[in-house]
């Protein structure tokens, strides 16, 4: 049984004081919800104060990016070692980084390796653009993104995947639960064909793209979908709480039924 996971990707939002206020607002509610891994990924500069703030809480902390070198003359970058002291998770290869910051499959791969090396759990984002989707190339694109140079069994056993179709990110146009379930099913099958059924059944695969409190149930009710990577809706405490609560209830019910 894979433990469901809901992660908030705050992107480039919240000052440090706003981030602290948001955590204070969501913490009491989140701490009452079981059976879901709850991860928040604020901007780098808020990681240290939030780490202190959530001591004793069930909330887990993640970063939104990292550089692949351990240290050195890389002005402005943040290393895996720096993050390992502050958080457990790190988002890698988000489409906004691939697009705005020219991150290639090779760079994303190096970042995954660097994160795994220091014990961070990467949340590796993959997904196709609207043009690729309309041209029927979704499976080809995902296969390419999953075939990074160093992908091996241990690679998939150490990470979490997030399927985020680019056309659904920040657009208010989410995939349907059925669409997302089918594509995530394809991802799991692909991993099974390359690395074996055991690892494919173990890896958690999230859906991301315009997830809200109103549509989370549609995704979480699907057997292949293990949780969500939530952007805009993770910045509202009550909405994020509702997403996590519904996930706990629905997955709890599904596991009792099975
Ligand atoms: P939205 O939920 O705002 O569409 O963002 C999704 C996302 O990119 C999460 O990483």
Coordinates of N, CA and C in Angstrom, one line a residue, residues 52-154:
X52 N 12.1 25.4 12.0 CA 11.9 25.7 13.4 C 10.4 25.6 13.8
X53 N 9.6 26.3 13.0 CA 8.2 26.4 13.3 C 7.5 25.1 13.4
X54 N 7.9 24.1 12.5 CA 7.1 22.9 12.5 C 7.7 21.8 13.3
X55 N 8.6 22.1 14.2 CA 9.2 21.1 15.1 C 8.1 20.4 15.8
X56 N 8.0 19.1 15.8 CA 6.9 18.4 16.5 C 5.7 18.3 15.7
X57 N 5.7 18.8 14.5 CA 4.5 18.7 13.7 C 4.7 17.5 12.7
X58 N 3.6 17.1 12.1 CA 3.6 16.0 11.1 C 3.9 16.6 9.7
X59 N 3.9 17.9 9.6 CA 4.2 18.5 8.3 C 5.7 18.3 7.9
X60 N 5.9 17.9 6.6 CA 7.3 17.8 6.1 C 7.6 18.9 5.2
X61 N 8.9 19.1 5.1 CA 9.4 20.3 4.3 C 10.1 19.9 3.1
X62 N 9.9 20.6 2.0 CA 10.6 20.4 0.7 C 11.1 21.7 0.1
X63 N 12.1 21.6 -0.7 CA 12.5 22.7 -1.5 C 12.0 22.6 -2.9
X64 N 12.1 23.7 -3.7 CA 11.5 23.7 -5.1 C 12.6 23.4 -6.1
X65 N 13.9 23.4 -5.8 CA 14.9 23.2 -6.7 C 16.2 23.0 -6.0
X66 N 17.3 22.6 -6.7 CA 18.6 22.6 -6.1 C 19.6 22.6 -7.2
X67 N 20.9 22.8 -6.9 CA 21.9 22.7 -7.9 C 22.6 21.4 -7.7
X68 N 23.3 20.9 -8.7 CA 23.8 19.5 -8.5 C 25.2 19.4 -8.0
X69 N 25.9 20.5 -7.8 CA 27.2 20.4 -7.2 C 27.1 20.6 -5.7
X70 N 28.0 20.0 -4.9 CA 27.9 20.0 -3.5 C 28.3 21.4 -2.9
X71 N 29.3 22.1 -3.5 CA 29.6 23.4 -3.0 C 30.6 24.0 -4.1
X72 N 30.9 25.3 -3.9 CA 31.9 25.9 -4.8 C 31.4 27.2 -5.4
X73 N 32.1 27.7 -6.4 CA 31.9 29.0 -7.0 C 30.7 29.0 -8.0
X74 N 29.5 28.9 -7.4 CA 28.3 28.9 -8.3 C 27.4 29.9 -7.7
X75 N 27.7 31.2 -7.9 CA 27.0 32.3 -7.3 C 25.5 32.2 -7.4
X76 N 24.8 32.2 -6.3 CA 23.4 32.3 -6.3 C 22.7 30.9 -6.2
X77 N 23.5 29.8 -6.3 CA 22.9 28.5 -6.3 C 22.8 27.9 -4.9
X78 N 22.0 26.9 -4.7 CA 21.7 26.2 -3.4 C 22.1 24.8 -3.6
X79 N 22.9 24.2 -2.7 CA 23.4 22.9 -2.9 C 22.6 21.8 -2.2
X80 N 22.7 20.6 -2.6 CA 22.0 19.5 -1.9 C 22.3 19.4 -0.5
X81 N 23.6 19.6 -0.1 CA 24.0 19.5 1.3 C 23.4 20.6 2.1
X82 N 23.2 21.8 1.6 CA 22.6 22.9 2.3 C 21.1 22.5 2.6
X83 N 20.5 21.9 1.6 CA 19.1 21.5 1.7 C 18.9 20.3 2.7
X84 N 19.8 19.4 2.6 CA 19.7 18.2 3.5 C 19.6 18.5 4.9
X85 N 20.2 19.7 5.3 CA 20.1 20.1 6.7 C 18.7 20.7 7.1
X86 N 18.0 21.0 6.1 CA 16.7 21.8 6.3 C 15.5 21.0 6.0
X87 N 15.5 20.1 5.0 CA 14.3 19.5 4.5 C 14.5 18.1 4.0
X88 N 13.4 17.4 3.7 CA 13.5 16.0 3.3 C 13.3 15.8 1.8
X89 N 12.5 16.7 1.2 CA 12.1 16.6 -0.2 C 12.6 17.7 -1.0
X90 N 12.7 17.5 -2.3 CA 13.0 18.6 -3.2 C 12.3 18.3 -4.6
X91 N 11.7 19.3 -5.1 CA 11.0 19.2 -6.4 C 12.2 19.4 -7.4
X92 N 12.2 18.5 -8.4 CA 13.2 18.5 -9.5 C 12.5 18.5 -10.8
X93 N 13.0 19.3 -11.7 CA 12.6 19.2 -13.1 C 11.2 19.8 -13.3
X94 N 10.7 20.7 -12.5 CA 9.4 21.3 -12.7 C 9.4 21.9 -14.1
X95 N 8.3 21.8 -14.8 CA 8.2 22.3 -16.2 C 8.6 23.8 -16.3
X96 N 8.3 24.6 -15.2 CA 8.7 26.0 -15.2 C 10.2 26.1 -15.2
X97 N 10.9 25.2 -14.6 CA 12.4 25.3 -14.6 C 12.9 24.8 -15.9
X98 N 12.3 23.7 -16.5 CA 12.7 23.3 -17.8 C 12.5 24.4 -18.8
X99 N 11.4 25.1 -18.7 CA 11.0 26.1 -19.7 C 11.8 27.4 -19.5
X100 N 11.6 28.0 -18.3 CA 12.2 29.4 -18.1 C 13.7 29.3 -17.9
X101 N 14.2 28.2 -17.4 CA 15.7 28.2 -17.0 C 16.4 27.1 -17.8
X102 N 15.8 26.7 -18.9 CA 16.5 25.8 -19.9 C 17.1 24.5 -19.2
X103 N 16.4 24.0 -18.3 CA 16.9 22.7 -17.7 C 16.6 21.6 -18.6
X104 N 17.7 20.9 -19.1 CA 17.6 19.8 -20.0 C 17.4 18.5 -19.2
X105 N 17.1 17.4 -19.9 CA 16.9 16.1 -19.3 C 18.2 15.8 -18.5
X106 N 19.4 16.1 -19.1 CA 20.7 15.8 -18.5 C 20.8 16.5 -17.2
X107 N 20.5 17.8 -17.2 CA 20.6 18.6 -16.0 C 19.7 18.1 -14.9
X108 N 18.4 17.8 -15.3 CA 17.5 17.3 -14.3 C 18.0 16.0 -13.7
X109 N 18.6 15.2 -14.6 CA 19.1 13.9 -14.1 C 20.2 14.1 -13.1
X110 N 21.1 15.0 -13.4 CA 22.2 15.3 -12.4 C 21.6 15.8 -11.1
X111 N 20.5 16.6 -11.2 CA 19.9 17.1 -9.9 C 19.3 15.9 -9.1
X112 N 18.6 15.0 -9.8 CA 18.0 13.9 -9.1 C 19.1 13.1 -8.4
X113 N 20.2 12.8 -9.1 CA 21.3 12.0 -8.6 C 21.9 12.7 -7.4
X114 N 22.1 14.1 -7.5 CA 22.7 14.8 -6.4 C 21.8 14.8 -5.2
X115 N 20.5 14.9 -5.4 CA 19.6 14.9 -4.3 C 19.6 13.5 -3.6
X116 N 19.5 12.4 -4.4 CA 19.5 11.1 -3.8 C 20.8 10.8 -3.0
X117 N 21.9 11.4 -3.5 CA 23.2 11.1 -2.8 C 23.2 11.6 -1.4
X118 N 22.5 12.7 -1.1 CA 22.5 13.3 0.3 C 21.3 12.9 1.0
X119 N 20.5 11.9 0.5 CA 19.3 11.4 1.2 C 18.1 12.3 1.1
X120 N 18.1 13.2 0.1 CA 16.8 14.0 -0.1 C 15.9 13.1 -1.0
X121 N 14.6 13.3 -0.9 CA 13.7 12.6 -1.8 C 13.3 13.5 -2.9
X122 N 13.7 13.3 -4.1 CA 13.3 14.1 -5.2 C 11.8 13.9 -5.6
X123 N 11.1 14.9 -5.9 CA 9.8 14.8 -6.5 C 10.0 15.2 -7.9
X124 N 10.2 14.2 -8.8 CA 10.6 14.5 -10.2 C 9.3 14.7 -11.0
X125 N 9.3 15.9 -11.6 CA 8.1 16.3 -12.4 C 8.4 16.0 -13.9
X126 N 7.3 15.4 -14.5 CA 7.4 15.1 -15.9 C 6.0 15.5 -16.5
X127 N 6.0 15.7 -17.8 CA 4.7 16.1 -18.4 C 4.9 16.7 -19.8
X128 N 3.8 16.6 -20.6 CA 3.9 17.1 -22.0 C 3.2 18.4 -22.1
X129 N 3.6 19.1 -23.2 CA 3.0 20.4 -23.5 C 1.7 20.2 -24.3
X130 N 0.9 21.3 -24.5 CA -0.3 21.2 -25.2 C -0.1 20.7 -26.6
X131 N 0.9 21.2 -27.3 CA 1.2 20.8 -28.7 C 1.5 19.3 -28.7
X132 N 2.3 18.9 -27.8 CA 2.7 17.5 -27.8 C 1.5 16.6 -27.5
X133 N 0.6 17.1 -26.6 CA -0.6 16.3 -26.3 C -1.5 16.2 -27.5
X134 N -1.6 17.3 -28.2 CA -2.6 17.3 -29.3 C -2.0 16.5 -30.5
X135 N -0.7 16.4 -30.5 CA -0.1 15.6 -31.6 C 0.0 14.2 -31.2
X136 N -0.5 13.8 -30.1 CA -0.6 12.4 -29.7 C 0.8 11.9 -29.2
X137 N 1.7 12.8 -28.7 CA 3.0 12.4 -28.4 C 3.3 12.3 -26.9
X138 N 2.2 12.3 -26.1 CA 2.4 12.3 -24.6 C 3.2 11.1 -24.2
X139 N 2.9 9.9 -24.6 CA 3.7 8.7 -24.1 C 5.2 8.8 -24.6
X140 N 5.4 9.3 -25.8 CA 6.8 9.4 -26.3 C 7.6 10.4 -25.4
X141 N 6.9 11.5 -25.1 CA 7.6 12.6 -24.3 C 7.9 12.0 -22.9
X142 N 6.9 11.4 -22.3 CA 7.1 10.9 -20.9 C 8.2 9.8 -20.9
X143 N 8.2 8.9 -21.9 CA 9.2 7.9 -22.0 C 10.6 8.5 -22.0
X144 N 10.7 9.6 -22.8 CA 12.0 10.3 -22.9 C 12.4 10.9 -21.6
X145 N 11.4 11.5 -20.9 CA 11.7 12.2 -19.6 C 12.1 11.1 -18.5
X146 N 11.6 9.9 -18.7 CA 11.8 8.9 -17.7 C 13.1 8.1 -18.0
X147 N 13.6 8.3 -19.2 CA 14.8 7.5 -19.6 C 16.1 8.3 -19.4
X148 N 16.2 9.0 -18.3 CA 17.4 9.8 -18.1 C 18.6 9.0 -18.0
X149 N 19.8 9.5 -18.3 CA 21.0 8.7 -18.4 C 21.3 7.8 -17.3
X150 N 20.9 8.1 -16.1 CA 21.3 7.2 -15.0 C 20.1 6.5 -14.3
X151 N 19.0 6.5 -15.0 CA 17.8 5.9 -14.4 C 18.1 4.4 -14.2
X152 N 17.9 4.0 -13.0 CA 18.1 2.6 -12.6 C 17.0 2.2 -11.5
X153 N 17.0 1.0 -11.1 CA 16.0 0.6 -10.1 C 16.1 1.5 -8.8
X154 N 17.3 1.7 -8.3 CA 17.5 2.5 -7.1 C 17.0 3.9 -7.3

